[in-house]
Amino acid sequence: RASVIPAQPTGRDTDPGYAFLRTEVVRGALDADRPRRRGRPFPRRAQLPPLLPQVWGLRLFPRSGGADELALDQKLASLSGPARAAYVLRGLERLPDAAVRQVLSAAGVADPGTALRMADRVPAQYALLDSPEFDPCSLQARPTDLMRRRQHTKAALAAAAALAVCGALVALPGGGWGPDGAAAPAYAQNPSAEAALDPAKLIRAAPAAWRTSARLDFSVWPARGDLTGDKALLRRALAVWARPGGSVRVSATSGTASGGPAGPARLLYAGDVDNAHVVILYDGLRIVRYAEPKQSTAGAALDFARVDGATGAEASAVVLDRSDGNVRYLTAPWVTRAAQRDLSQPASAPLDLGLKDGVTGPLASPAEQAGTCTRWNVLQLTGDGGTRVLSDLGELVPAHLTTGRPAAPHEASSASELRAWAPYACSLGAVRGQGVRSVNAWQYAAQPLPDASGVAAWVCTRAETWRGEGPRVLAQFRAPGGKYGAVVAKAEDVPACGARD
């Protein structure tokens, strides 16, 4: 019976369909071997991974041959794509060189002659091409790693479930768990954390609690302001405190932690101040001020100040707002009068700032003045316990000013004490932004000058911090009749001029 397939020695050239298919196979193989061009946005189809065969749960790979097949494979790998095609056409198709040139030219090879010469470098071991290693239709099948496949399946199911839950939360009305303004996304639903974020659980002191309290501190301040009932604003403030987003401007005095509340905080104030909504909170250790523009939550600010152990004068005022070089304070409920005075001019009369629901009028702050110091405005508060003088040092809580021996300092509010502070008022600029709790001025020595021109004063100003470390001490000399003191020595984190030394 005659064979329907032409014999191999004739190159099967009697079948034009086979010749066309052979040329296409060679062209596809050469396309896959060509490097990608920079100007071509997409790879050729032959350069992409094969779509078939693909078997779920099985790995398919060619059979391995012997040492001779491996040696031939390595030699062919050193040739170019057209040279390998020429070698295979000679060995498998039994084509003469002239027919090989025609096939390569039809497949797009620019120089078939060079390809034939390169193919001559490999020994003519054509019989090895019939081995299973070089047969693309003979594959081995092996199961994949069942343990790893099971792990990947579980991970994919868990990821799909998490994605579904996150999508459901995002789709909830109001943006997930609730509108949190500029807060970062929630990362846990811890019961204690949720209680700290609940506006309904904020602690509010009774309006008259300070009258019967054993201590006059921030814990007896009543909640004031016209927005104390705005739960949406309070929730945003609490949420931003717990998770400030990337757009929130966060500041903290030195040594003050900026983490979230451990539990429900105390509400001291919530209201409109100039063009912002302001919320003041207290957690027993820190004062926290949250502010946001009235029109949106973009540009929110969060400020922290350490106030542990604050009583009396140290718990008498908190910065409510800063704008255009002025500062506005929220004062304690026992404060009945607030005034501004120039500490460097003790004889000048104080300027009444007025009080409305505990909020003072604007005071020209010395914390931001630049250049030569010509005046130093301070806040003078009058109320239960007498008159106290506080100075803005660029922080959330003003520093308490005192005079006298460090073991028993007293208020810098009388005419004589104000005169004692006046020459050294501008030296307060050296301790701005240091987390200062109080500053005491003590004249520790008086020295008659040798030319009989009078008696000079030696004064030590010591700035104590809320964190208890890093106090700054200045020793200042004032000549008779001199308007200002001159700093002659300075030190930090020393006991000098303090209660211990």
Coordinates of C-alpha atoms in Angstrom, one line a residue:
R1 CA 0.0 0.0 0.0
A2 CA 1.4 3.4 -1.0
S3 CA 2.2 5.9 1.9
V4 CA 0.0 9.0 1.9
I5 CA 2.9 11.0 3.5
P6 CA 5.9 11.8 1.2
A7 CA 9.1 10.1 2.2
Q8 CA 11.5 12.2 4.4
P9 CA 14.5 11.9 2.0
T10 CA 12.7 13.9 -0.6
G11 CA 12.1 16.7 2.0
R12 CA 8.3 16.3 1.6
D13 CA 8.5 19.0 -1.0
T14 CA 5.8 17.2 -3.0
D15 CA 3.2 18.6 -0.4
P16 CA 2.9 22.4 -0.7
G17 CA 0.7 22.5 2.4
Y18 CA 3.4 20.8 4.5
A19 CA 6.1 23.1 3.0
F20 CA 4.0 26.2 4.0
L21 CA 3.4 24.9 7.5
R22 CA 7.1 24.2 7.9
T23 CA 8.0 27.7 6.9
E24 CA 5.4 29.1 9.4
V25 CA 6.9 27.0 12.2
V26 CA 10.4 28.2 11.4
R27 CA 9.2 31.8 11.2
G28 CA 7.5 31.5 14.6
A29 CA 10.6 30.0 16.2
L30 CA 12.8 32.7 14.8
D31 CA 10.3 35.4 16.0
A32 CA 10.5 34.0 19.6
D33 CA 14.3 34.1 19.5
R34 CA 14.6 37.7 18.3
P35 CA 15.3 40.4 21.1
R36 CA 12.5 42.9 21.7
R37 CA 13.0 46.4 20.2
R38 CA 12.7 49.6 22.2
G39 CA 10.4 51.2 19.7
R40 CA 7.9 48.2 19.7
P41 CA 5.3 48.8 22.5
F42 CA 4.1 45.2 22.6
P43 CA 5.9 41.8 22.2
R44 CA 5.3 39.5 19.3
R45 CA 2.8 36.7 20.0
A46 CA 5.7 34.1 19.7
Q47 CA 7.6 36.0 22.4
L48 CA 4.8 35.4 25.0
P49 CA 4.5 32.3 27.2
P50 CA 2.6 29.5 25.5
L51 CA -1.1 29.2 26.2
L52 CA -1.2 25.5 25.9
P53 CA -0.7 22.9 27.2
Q54 CA -2.0 23.8 30.7
V55 CA -3.2 21.1 33.1
W56 CA -4.5 22.1 36.5
G57 CA -2.5 20.4 39.3
L58 CA 0.2 19.1 36.9
R59 CA 3.6 20.3 35.8
L60 CA 4.5 19.5 32.1
F61 CA 8.1 19.5 31.0
P62 CA 10.2 17.8 28.2
R63 CA 11.8 14.5 28.8
S64 CA 15.4 14.4 29.7
G65 CA 17.9 12.6 27.5
G66 CA 21.4 11.2 27.9
A67 CA 24.8 12.7 28.0
D68 CA 25.0 12.9 24.2
E69 CA 21.7 14.7 23.9
L70 CA 22.8 17.2 26.7
A71 CA 26.1 17.9 24.9
L72 CA 24.3 18.6 21.6
D73 CA 21.8 20.8 23.3
Q74 CA 24.6 22.9 24.8
K75 CA 26.3 23.2 21.4
L76 CA 23.1 24.3 19.7
A77 CA 22.4 26.8 22.5
S78 CA 25.7 28.6 21.4
L79 CA 24.3 29.2 17.9
S80 CA 22.1 31.9 16.7
G81 CA 18.4 31.2 15.9
P82 CA 18.8 31.0 12.1
A83 CA 21.9 28.7 12.6
R84 CA 19.9 26.3 14.8
A85 CA 17.0 26.4 12.3
A86 CA 19.5 25.4 9.5
Y87 CA 20.9 22.5 11.6
V88 CA 17.4 21.2 12.3
L89 CA 16.2 21.5 8.7
R90 CA 19.3 19.5 7.6
G91 CA 18.9 16.9 10.3
L92 CA 15.1 16.4 10.7
E93 CA 13.8 17.5 7.3
R94 CA 16.8 16.0 5.3
L95 CA 16.9 19.2 3.1
P96 CA 19.8 20.0 1.0
D97 CA 21.5 23.4 1.6
A98 CA 19.7 25.0 -1.4
A99 CA 16.3 24.1 0.1
V100 CA 17.4 25.2 3.5
R101 CA 18.3 28.7 2.1
Q102 CA 14.9 28.9 0.5
V103 CA 13.1 28.0 3.7
L104 CA 15.2 30.5 5.8
S105 CA 14.6 33.3 3.2
A106 CA 10.9 32.6 3.2
A107 CA 11.0 32.7 7.1
G108 CA 12.6 36.2 7.0
V109 CA 16.3 35.4 7.6
A110 CA 18.4 38.1 6.0
D111 CA 21.6 36.0 5.4
P112 CA 20.9 32.2 5.1
G113 CA 24.4 31.5 4.0
T114 CA 25.9 32.8 7.3
A115 CA 23.4 30.6 9.1
L116 CA 24.5 27.5 7.2
R117 CA 28.2 28.3 7.9
M118 CA 27.5 28.6 11.6
A119 CA 25.5 25.4 11.6
D120 CA 28.6 23.6 10.2
R121 CA 30.4 24.3 13.6
V122 CA 28.2 21.6 15.3
P123 CA 28.9 18.0 14.5
A124 CA 26.3 16.3 12.3
Q125 CA 24.7 14.2 15.0
Y126 CA 21.3 14.2 13.3
A127 CA 20.2 10.9 14.8
L128 CA 20.1 12.5 18.2
L129 CA 17.3 14.9 17.0
D130 CA 15.0 11.9 16.9
S131 CA 15.4 11.3 20.7
P132 CA 12.6 12.1 23.1
E133 CA 14.5 15.1 24.6
F134 CA 14.1 17.0 21.3
D135 CA 10.5 15.9 20.7
P136 CA 8.2 18.8 21.7
C137 CA 5.2 16.5 21.6
S138 CA 6.6 14.1 24.2
L139 CA 6.1 15.6 27.6
Q140 CA 6.4 14.3 31.2
A141 CA 3.6 15.1 33.7
R142 CA 4.3 15.5 37.4
P143 CA 1.9 16.7 40.2
T144 CA 2.6 20.1 41.8
D145 CA 3.5 20.6 45.5
L146 CA 0.2 19.7 47.1
M147 CA 1.1 21.3 50.5
R148 CA 2.1 24.6 48.9
R149 CA -1.0 24.5 46.6
R150 CA -3.2 24.0 49.7
Q151 CA -1.5 27.0 51.5
H152 CA -1.9 29.2 48.4
T153 CA -5.6 28.3 48.2
K154 CA -6.2 29.2 51.8
A155 CA -4.3 32.5 51.4
A156 CA -6.4 33.3 48.3
L157 CA -9.6 32.6 50.2
A158 CA -8.6 34.7 53.2
A159 CA -7.5 37.6 50.9
A160 CA -10.9 37.4 49.1
A161 CA -12.8 37.5 52.4
A162 CA -10.8 40.5 53.7
L163 CA -11.4 42.3 50.4
A164 CA -15.1 41.7 50.7
V165 CA -15.2 42.9 54.3
C166 CA -13.2 46.1 53.4
G167 CA -15.5 46.8 50.5
A168 CA -18.6 46.4 52.7
L169 CA -17.1 48.8 55.3
V170 CA -16.2 51.4 52.6
A171 CA -19.7 51.1 51.2
L172 CA -21.4 51.7 54.6
P173 CA -23.2 55.1 54.8
G174 CA -21.1 57.9 56.2
G175 CA -17.8 56.3 55.1
G176 CA -17.3 53.1 57.1
W177 CA -17.6 53.1 60.9
G178 CA -18.3 56.8 61.0
P179 CA -17.1 60.1 59.6
D180 CA -13.7 60.7 61.2
G181 CA -12.6 63.7 59.2
A182 CA -8.8 63.8 58.8
A183 CA -8.1 60.7 60.9
A184 CA -6.2 57.8 59.5
P185 CA -8.0 54.5 58.8
A186 CA -9.0 52.5 61.8
Y187 CA -6.8 49.5 62.4
A188 CA -8.6 47.7 65.3
Q189 CA -11.9 47.6 67.1
N190 CA -10.5 47.3 70.7
P191 CA -13.2 47.9 73.3
S192 CA -11.1 50.4 75.3
A193 CA -10.1 52.2 72.2
E194 CA -13.7 52.4 71.1
A195 CA -14.7 53.8 74.5
A196 CA -12.1 56.5 74.2
L197 CA -13.4 57.5 70.8
D198 CA -17.1 57.7 71.9
P199 CA -18.1 61.4 72.3
A200 CA -20.9 60.3 74.7
K201 CA -18.3 59.0 77.2
L202 CA -16.4 62.2 77.4
I203 CA -16.1 63.3 81.1
R204 CA -17.6 66.7 81.9
A205 CA -17.1 68.4 85.2
A206 CA -20.0 70.1 86.9
P207 CA -20.0 73.9 86.5
A208 CA -19.4 74.5 90.2
A209 CA -17.1 71.5 90.9
W210 CA -14.1 73.7 91.4
R211 CA -15.7 75.5 94.4
T212 CA -15.7 72.3 96.5
S213 CA -12.7 70.5 95.1
A214 CA -9.5 70.0 97.2
R215 CA -7.4 70.8 94.1
L216 CA -7.7 73.6 91.6
D217 CA -6.5 71.8 88.5
F218 CA -7.7 71.0 84.9
S219 CA -9.9 68.1 86.2
V220 CA -12.5 70.6 87.7
W221 CA -12.8 72.8 84.5
P222 CA -16.3 72.7 83.2
A223 CA -16.9 72.1 79.5
R224 CA -17.4 75.4 77.8
G225 CA -18.1 76.7 74.3
D226 CA -21.0 76.7 71.9
L227 CA -20.2 73.3 70.3
T228 CA -20.0 71.0 73.3
G229 CA -23.1 69.2 72.0
D230 CA -21.7 68.7 68.4
K231 CA -21.0 65.0 68.5
A232 CA -19.7 64.9 65.0
L233 CA -17.0 67.5 65.8
L234 CA -16.1 65.7 69.1
R235 CA -15.8 62.4 67.3
R236 CA -13.5 63.8 64.7
A237 CA -11.3 65.4 67.4
L238 CA -11.1 62.1 69.3
A239 CA -10.5 60.1 66.1
V240 CA -7.7 62.4 64.9
W241 CA -6.2 62.3 68.4
A242 CA -6.1 58.5 68.2
R243 CA -5.1 58.2 64.5
P244 CA -3.8 61.5 63.0
G245 CA -3.8 61.2 59.2
G246 CA -0.9 62.3 57.0
S247 CA -2.5 65.8 56.4
V248 CA -2.8 66.6 60.1
R249 CA -0.2 69.0 61.5
V250 CA 0.9 67.5 64.9
S251 CA 3.0 69.3 67.4
A252 CA 4.0 68.4 71.0
T253 CA 6.0 70.2 73.6
S254 CA 9.4 68.6 74.5
G255 CA 8.9 65.3 76.4
T256 CA 5.2 65.0 75.6
A257 CA 3.8 61.8 74.2
S258 CA 1.6 62.2 71.2
G259 CA -0.3 58.9 71.4
G260 CA -4.0 58.3 71.6
P261 CA -6.0 58.4 74.9
A262 CA -6.0 55.4 77.2
G263 CA -9.6 56.0 78.0
P264 CA -12.4 58.6 78.0
A265 CA -10.9 62.1 78.2
R266 CA -12.3 65.3 79.8
L267 CA -13.9 67.9 77.6
L268 CA -12.8 71.4 78.5
Y269 CA -13.9 73.4 75.4
A270 CA -15.6 73.0 72.0
G271 CA -16.5 76.0 70.0
D272 CA -15.9 78.4 67.2
V273 CA -12.7 80.6 67.5
D274 CA -12.2 83.0 64.6
N275 CA -12.4 80.8 61.5
A276 CA -11.9 77.4 63.1
H277 CA -13.6 74.8 65.2
V278 CA -11.5 74.2 68.4
V279 CA -11.8 71.3 70.9
I280 CA -9.7 71.2 74.1
L281 CA -9.4 67.9 75.9
Y282 CA -7.5 66.7 79.0
D283 CA -6.5 63.1 79.8
G284 CA -5.0 63.7 83.3
L285 CA -1.5 64.1 81.9
R286 CA -1.8 66.1 78.7
I287 CA -3.8 69.0 77.3
V288 CA -4.8 68.3 73.7
R289 CA -6.0 71.0 71.3
Y290 CA -7.7 70.0 68.0
A291 CA -8.5 72.6 65.4
E292 CA -10.1 72.4 62.0
P293 CA -11.2 75.0 59.5
K294 CA -15.0 75.7 59.6
Q295 CA -15.5 74.8 55.9
S296 CA -13.7 71.4 55.9
T297 CA -11.5 69.0 57.8
A298 CA -8.6 69.6 55.5
G299 CA -5.7 71.3 57.3
A300 CA -6.6 70.1 60.8
A301 CA -4.1 70.6 63.6
L302 CA -3.4 68.6 66.7
D303 CA -1.3 70.1 69.6
F304 CA -0.1 68.3 72.8
A305 CA 1.2 69.8 76.0
R306 CA 2.3 68.0 79.1
V307 CA 0.6 69.3 82.3
D308 CA 0.9 66.5 84.9
G309 CA 0.7 67.8 88.4
A310 CA -0.5 71.2 87.3
T311 CA -2.4 73.1 90.0
G312 CA -3.3 76.7 90.7
A313 CA -1.5 79.2 88.4
E314 CA -0.1 76.4 86.2
A315 CA -3.7 75.2 85.5
S316 CA -5.2 78.7 85.0
A317 CA -5.0 79.1 81.2
V318 CA -4.7 77.2 77.9
V319 CA -3.9 78.7 74.5
L320 CA -7.2 78.6 72.5
D321 CA -6.0 80.3 69.2
R322 CA -3.1 82.0 67.6
S323 CA -3.5 84.4 64.6
D324 CA -1.7 87.4 63.3
G325 CA 0.8 87.5 66.2
N326 CA -2.0 87.4 68.8
V327 CA -3.0 84.7 71.2
R328 CA -6.4 84.1 72.8
Y329 CA -6.7 82.0 76.0
L330 CA -9.3 79.8 77.7
T331 CA -9.0 80.5 81.4
A332 CA -9.9 78.5 84.5
P333 CA -13.4 78.9 86.0
W334 CA -11.9 80.6 89.1
V335 CA -10.4 83.4 87.0
T336 CA -12.5 86.6 87.2
R337 CA -10.3 89.0 85.3
A338 CA -7.7 88.8 82.6
A339 CA -5.3 91.6 81.6
Q340 CA -2.3 92.2 79.4
R341 CA 0.7 94.0 80.7
D342 CA 4.3 94.8 79.6
L343 CA 6.7 93.0 81.9
S344 CA 9.5 95.3 80.9
Q345 CA 7.5 98.3 81.9
P346 CA 6.3 97.6 85.5
A347 CA 4.8 101.0 86.0
S348 CA 2.5 100.7 83.0
A349 CA -1.2 100.0 83.6
P350 CA -2.5 96.6 82.7
L351 CA -4.9 96.4 79.7
D352 CA -8.1 94.6 80.4
L353 CA -8.7 91.7 77.9
G354 CA -12.2 90.9 78.9
L355 CA -13.7 87.5 79.6
K356 CA -16.6 85.8 77.8
D357 CA -17.4 82.3 78.9
G358 CA -13.7 82.0 80.1
V359 CA -12.2 83.2 76.8
T360 CA -10.0 86.2 76.8
G361 CA -9.6 88.9 74.1
P362 CA -6.5 88.8 71.8
L363 CA -3.2 89.4 73.5
A364 CA -0.1 90.5 71.5
S365 CA 2.2 87.5 72.0
P366 CA 5.9 88.0 72.5
A367 CA 6.6 84.4 71.5
E368 CA 6.8 85.3 67.8
Q369 CA 8.5 88.6 67.9
A370 CA 11.7 88.8 66.0
G371 CA 14.7 91.2 66.2
T372 CA 15.4 93.4 69.2
C373 CA 13.3 92.9 72.2
T374 CA 11.6 96.2 73.2
R375 CA 8.6 94.8 75.2
W376 CA 7.4 91.5 76.7
N377 CA 3.7 91.2 77.1
V378 CA 2.4 88.8 79.8
L379 CA -1.0 87.6 80.9
Q380 CA -2.1 88.7 84.3
L381 CA -5.0 86.7 85.8
T382 CA -7.0 87.6 88.9
G383 CA -9.3 85.2 90.7
D384 CA -9.4 82.7 93.5
G385 CA -6.0 82.6 95.1
G386 CA -4.9 86.1 94.1
T387 CA -3.2 87.5 91.0
R388 CA -0.8 85.5 88.9
V389 CA 1.5 86.4 85.9
L390 CA 1.9 84.0 83.0
S391 CA 4.1 84.3 79.9
D392 CA 3.5 82.8 76.4
L393 CA 6.5 80.9 75.3
G394 CA 5.1 79.5 72.1
E395 CA 3.4 76.5 73.7
L396 CA -0.1 75.3 74.6
V397 CA 0.2 76.2 78.3
P398 CA 1.8 79.5 79.4
A399 CA 4.7 79.5 81.9
H400 CA 4.1 80.6 85.4
L401 CA 6.4 83.5 86.5
T402 CA 7.6 83.7 90.1
T403 CA 10.3 85.5 92.1
G404 CA 12.2 84.9 95.4
R405 CA 14.3 82.2 96.9
P406 CA 13.9 78.9 95.0
A407 CA 12.8 77.0 98.2
A408 CA 9.8 79.5 98.6
P409 CA 9.0 81.4 95.5
H410 CA 6.1 83.8 95.3
E411 CA 3.9 85.4 92.7
A412 CA 5.5 88.1 90.4
S413 CA 2.4 90.2 90.6
S414 CA 3.1 93.0 93.1
A415 CA 4.7 96.3 92.1
S416 CA 8.0 95.4 93.7
E417 CA 8.1 91.9 92.1
L418 CA 7.2 93.3 88.7
R419 CA 10.1 95.8 89.1
A420 CA 12.4 92.9 90.0
W421 CA 11.4 91.0 86.8
A422 CA 11.5 94.0 84.4
P423 CA 15.2 94.1 83.5
Y424 CA 15.2 90.3 82.7
A425 CA 11.9 90.1 80.8
C426 CA 13.5 89.7 77.4
S427 CA 15.7 86.8 78.7
L428 CA 12.5 84.7 78.5
G429 CA 13.0 84.4 74.8
A430 CA 15.9 82.0 75.5
V431 CA 13.6 79.3 76.8
R432 CA 10.8 79.5 74.1
G433 CA 9.6 76.1 73.0
Q434 CA 11.4 74.1 75.7
G435 CA 8.3 72.7 77.5
V436 CA 8.7 75.3 80.3
R437 CA 6.5 75.0 83.4
S438 CA 7.6 78.0 85.4
V439 CA 10.4 80.6 85.5
N440 CA 11.7 82.0 88.7
A441 CA 13.9 85.1 89.0
W442 CA 16.1 85.3 92.2
Q443 CA 18.4 88.0 93.2
Y444 CA 21.0 86.0 95.0
A445 CA 23.7 88.6 95.5
A446 CA 24.3 92.4 95.6
Q447 CA 27.8 93.8 95.0
P448 CA 29.0 97.4 95.7
L449 CA 31.1 98.5 92.7
P450 CA 34.7 99.6 93.4
D451 CA 34.2 103.1 91.8
A452 CA 31.4 103.9 94.3
S453 CA 28.9 104.1 91.4
G454 CA 26.3 102.0 93.3
V455 CA 25.3 98.5 94.0
A456 CA 25.1 95.9 91.2
A457 CA 22.6 93.0 91.3
W458 CA 23.3 89.4 90.5
V459 CA 20.1 87.6 89.4
C460 CA 19.5 84.0 88.5
T461 CA 16.5 83.0 86.3
R462 CA 15.7 79.3 86.3
A463 CA 13.2 77.7 83.9
E464 CA 11.7 74.5 85.1
T465 CA 10.2 72.0 82.6
W466 CA 7.2 69.8 82.8
R467 CA 9.2 66.7 82.2
G468 CA 11.5 67.5 85.3
E469 CA 14.7 67.4 83.3
G470 CA 16.6 69.9 81.1
P471 CA 16.0 73.1 83.2
R472 CA 17.8 76.2 81.8
V473 CA 19.6 78.5 84.1
L474 CA 20.9 82.0 83.3
A475 CA 23.1 84.1 85.7
Q476 CA 22.6 87.8 84.9
F477 CA 24.4 90.9 86.0
R478 CA 22.7 94.3 86.2
A479 CA 24.7 97.5 86.8
P480 CA 23.2 100.3 88.8
G481 CA 20.8 102.2 86.8
G482 CA 21.0 99.7 83.9
K483 CA 17.7 99.0 82.0
Y484 CA 18.6 95.4 81.2
G485 CA 20.5 92.6 82.7
A486 CA 23.4 91.0 81.0
V487 CA 23.7 87.2 80.8
V488 CA 27.2 86.2 82.1
A489 CA 26.7 82.5 82.5
K490 CA 24.3 79.8 81.4
A491 CA 23.7 76.1 82.1
E492 CA 21.3 73.4 81.4
D493 CA 20.1 70.4 83.4
V494 CA 21.9 71.5 86.6
P495 CA 20.5 72.0 90.2
A496 CA 21.9 75.6 90.4
C497 CA 19.4 78.2 91.5
G498 CA 16.8 75.5 92.2
A499 CA 15.2 74.2 95.4
R500 CA 18.1 71.7 95.8
D501 CA 21.0 74.2 95.4

